[in-house]
Structure formats: structure tokens, C-alpha cells
């Protein structure tokens, strides 16, 4: 197969409030906002890929056709930080075993562990389930 000269340059997210959404993602990813042009707000380019937010006249409706997977050494702990920044967990996807979150405008994204994790034939995982049952006095007092 021939090497294509096409590369992903920038991911653009539609937003009714691009400033607010850029601030959320900037804080979450530690990636500063570096520019504003017309209806766009741009974050710092990393690993060759830019991330921008474009003003849209309508709010998001329906499920994303594409989403971000972001990594964390402890996805379950990261959920609290996402919620403190204005995001929320989408429990309707819990059956798949992924930690599916939404940003303040409802754009879905997953927080996955750093490194490999198992998927079954249906694409489900269980990385949020502790690998060993609790033990000790705390476990004994649990209902």
C-alpha cells in the first residue's frame, strides 16, 4: 500500500459556547488555549494534532459518531475531576464496561486506562471492576 500524504491536522468540535468548551478541555488535558479566530478557539497543538472549537448555531443532538478516548492511570478517580469541571458520567453506556463521560455540551468521550485492557467479542470491557475483591475489616463490614 502506498504511503498517503494525507494526515489528520486538527480535530474540530462544534460548540454553542466554544470559549466554555475550550476552557473545559484545556483544564482537563492541561493543553492551553492559544488562539481565537472568528468562530474558532484553538488549543495548543500536540503530537502534530490541533484541537479547536467552532461556534455552532444549534446544540448537540444525538450520539457522537466519533469520540475521544483519553487515558489515565486511574480512570475511576479521574471521573471526579471531570465532574468538578462541568462534565458528567453517561450511565446509559455502563453495560459496555467503559467509563463514558460527556463534556459540558454533551459530547461523549471515554476515559480508559493507560496501557492495554481486555475486550470481549462484543467490544465490552471491565477495567472499572476491581481485579481482586476487597478484603480486611472494610470488606467484613460491608452490607
Short mmCIF file of C-alpha atoms in Angstrom, two decimals:
data_model
loop_
_atom_site.label_atom_id
_atom_site.label_comp_id
_atom_site.label_asym_id
_atom_site.label_seq_id
_atom_site.Cartn_x
_atom_site.Cartn_y
_atom_site.Cartn_z
CA UNK A 1 0.00 0.00 0.00
CA UNK A 2 1.33 3.44 -0.93
CA UNK A 3 2.09 5.94 1.81
CA UNK A 4 -0.59 8.64 1.67
CA UNK A 5 0.35 12.27 2.06
CA UNK A 6 -2.90 12.89 3.95
CA UNK A 7 -2.62 13.36 7.74
CA UNK A 8 -5.07 14.41 10.44
CA UNK A 9 -4.23 18.04 11.10
CA UNK A 10 -6.87 19.31 13.53
CA UNK A 11 -9.92 17.90 15.30
CA UNK A 12 -12.76 20.44 15.40
CA UNK A 13 -15.64 20.20 17.87
CA UNK A 14 -18.84 22.18 17.23
CA UNK A 15 -19.96 24.15 20.28
CA UNK A 16 -22.68 26.63 21.14
CA UNK A 17 -20.15 28.21 23.54
CA UNK A 18 -16.65 27.50 22.17
CA UNK A 19 -14.93 29.54 24.91
CA UNK A 20 -16.55 27.48 27.68
CA UNK A 21 -15.89 24.17 25.94
CA UNK A 22 -12.27 25.09 25.20
CA UNK A 23 -11.80 26.06 28.88
CA UNK A 24 -13.17 22.64 29.98
CA UNK A 25 -10.91 20.67 27.63
CA UNK A 26 -7.92 22.93 28.33
CA UNK A 27 -8.18 22.25 32.07
CA UNK A 28 -8.89 18.55 31.58
CA UNK A 29 -5.99 17.92 29.22
CA UNK A 30 -3.54 20.54 30.51
CA UNK A 31 -3.41 21.95 26.99
CA UNK A 32 -3.68 25.77 26.91
CA UNK A 33 -5.88 27.83 24.63
CA UNK A 34 -3.53 29.59 22.22
CA UNK A 35 -5.75 31.48 19.80
CA UNK A 36 -9.10 32.77 18.69
CA UNK A 37 -10.11 33.47 15.12
CA UNK A 38 -13.70 34.33 14.18
CA UNK A 39 -15.91 31.49 15.43
CA UNK A 40 -12.91 29.31 16.44
CA UNK A 41 -11.00 28.79 19.69
CA UNK A 42 -7.72 26.86 19.34
CA UNK A 43 -5.79 24.80 21.86
CA UNK A 44 -2.05 24.16 21.68
CA UNK A 45 -1.09 21.62 19.02
CA UNK A 46 0.40 18.42 20.50
CA UNK A 47 1.93 15.44 18.74
CA UNK A 48 1.18 17.17 15.45
CA UNK A 49 -2.60 17.35 16.01
CA UNK A 50 -4.54 20.52 16.79
CA UNK A 51 -7.79 20.74 18.74
CA UNK A 52 -10.28 23.51 18.08
CA UNK A 53 -13.83 24.51 18.92
CA UNK A 54 -16.13 26.10 16.36
CA UNK A 55 -19.25 28.09 17.20
CA UNK A 56 -22.37 26.23 16.04
CA UNK A 57 -25.85 27.68 16.00
CA UNK A 58 -27.55 24.52 17.28
CA UNK A 59 -26.82 22.41 20.37
CA UNK A 60 -25.57 18.85 20.01
CA UNK A 61 -28.29 16.29 19.37
CA UNK A 62 -27.94 12.52 19.29
CA UNK A 63 -24.94 10.29 19.86
CA UNK A 64 -21.49 11.33 18.63
CA UNK A 65 -20.37 9.49 15.51
CA UNK A 66 -16.77 9.94 16.66
CA UNK A 67 -15.41 10.44 20.18
CA UNK A 68 -12.16 10.93 22.07
CA UNK A 69 -10.59 8.22 24.21
CA UNK A 70 -8.35 9.83 26.81
CA UNK A 71 -6.04 7.83 29.07
CA UNK A 72 -5.48 7.95 32.79
CA UNK A 73 -3.54 5.79 35.24
CA UNK A 74 -6.77 5.66 37.30
CA UNK A 75 -9.90 6.24 35.17
CA UNK A 76 -12.32 5.88 38.11
CA UNK A 77 -10.51 8.60 40.08
CA UNK A 78 -10.48 10.89 37.03
CA UNK A 79 -14.28 10.84 36.91
CA UNK A 80 -14.47 13.21 39.91
CA UNK A 81 -12.21 15.76 38.22
CA UNK A 82 -14.29 15.67 35.03
CA UNK A 83 -17.45 16.24 37.06
CA UNK A 84 -15.86 19.12 39.01
CA UNK A 85 -15.04 20.78 35.66
CA UNK A 86 -18.67 20.52 34.49
CA UNK A 87 -18.74 17.13 32.77
CA UNK A 88 -20.87 14.13 33.73
CA UNK A 89 -20.88 10.35 33.53
CA UNK A 90 -23.22 8.77 30.99
CA UNK A 91 -24.59 5.75 32.83
CA UNK A 92 -26.56 4.57 29.78
CA UNK A 93 -23.28 3.15 28.45
CA UNK A 94 -22.24 1.39 31.69
CA UNK A 95 -23.14 -2.07 30.34
CA UNK A 96 -20.15 -1.87 28.00
CA UNK A 97 -17.76 -1.50 30.93
CA UNK A 98 -16.24 1.75 29.66
CA UNK A 99 -16.15 4.99 31.64
CA UNK A 100 -18.15 7.13 29.23
CA UNK A 101 -18.33 10.82 30.12
CA UNK A 102 -19.82 13.91 28.49
CA UNK A 103 -18.35 17.40 28.35
CA UNK A 104 -20.50 20.42 29.31
CA UNK A 105 -22.19 20.41 25.88
CA UNK A 106 -22.88 16.66 25.91
CA UNK A 107 -20.05 15.44 23.65
CA UNK A 108 -19.20 11.88 24.66
CA UNK A 109 -15.68 10.73 25.47
CA UNK A 110 -14.18 7.72 27.24
CA UNK A 111 -11.56 7.63 29.95
CA UNK A 112 -9.55 4.45 29.50
CA UNK A 113 -6.57 3.05 31.40
CA UNK A 114 -3.04 3.67 30.24
CA UNK A 115 -1.75 0.52 28.62
CA UNK A 116 -3.69 -2.47 27.35
CA UNK A 117 -7.02 -3.70 28.66
CA UNK A 118 -9.20 -6.64 27.68
CA UNK A 119 -12.21 -6.53 25.33
CA UNK A 120 -14.65 -9.38 24.76
CA UNK A 121 -16.06 -10.38 21.34
CA UNK A 122 -18.85 -7.80 21.73
CA UNK A 123 -16.40 -4.96 22.46
CA UNK A 124 -17.17 -4.81 26.19
CA UNK A 125 -14.56 -4.40 28.90
CA UNK A 126 -14.41 -4.43 32.68
CA UNK A 127 -11.46 -2.19 33.55
CA UNK A 128 -13.56 -0.34 36.14
CA UNK A 129 -14.16 -3.53 38.13
CA UNK A 130 -11.50 -4.15 40.81
CA UNK A 131 -9.36 -7.13 39.84
CA UNK A 132 -9.42 -8.54 43.37
CA UNK A 133 -12.31 -8.49 45.84
CA UNK A 134 -11.91 -6.20 48.86
CA UNK A 135 -10.54 -7.81 51.98
CA UNK A 136 -9.87 -6.84 55.54
CA UNK A 137 -12.08 -5.08 58.10
CA UNK A 138 -13.70 -2.78 55.50
CA UNK A 139 -14.94 -5.74 53.46
CA UNK A 140 -16.27 -7.51 56.53
CA UNK A 141 -18.42 -4.52 57.49
CA UNK A 142 -19.83 -4.01 54.00
CA UNK A 143 -23.56 -4.87 53.65
#
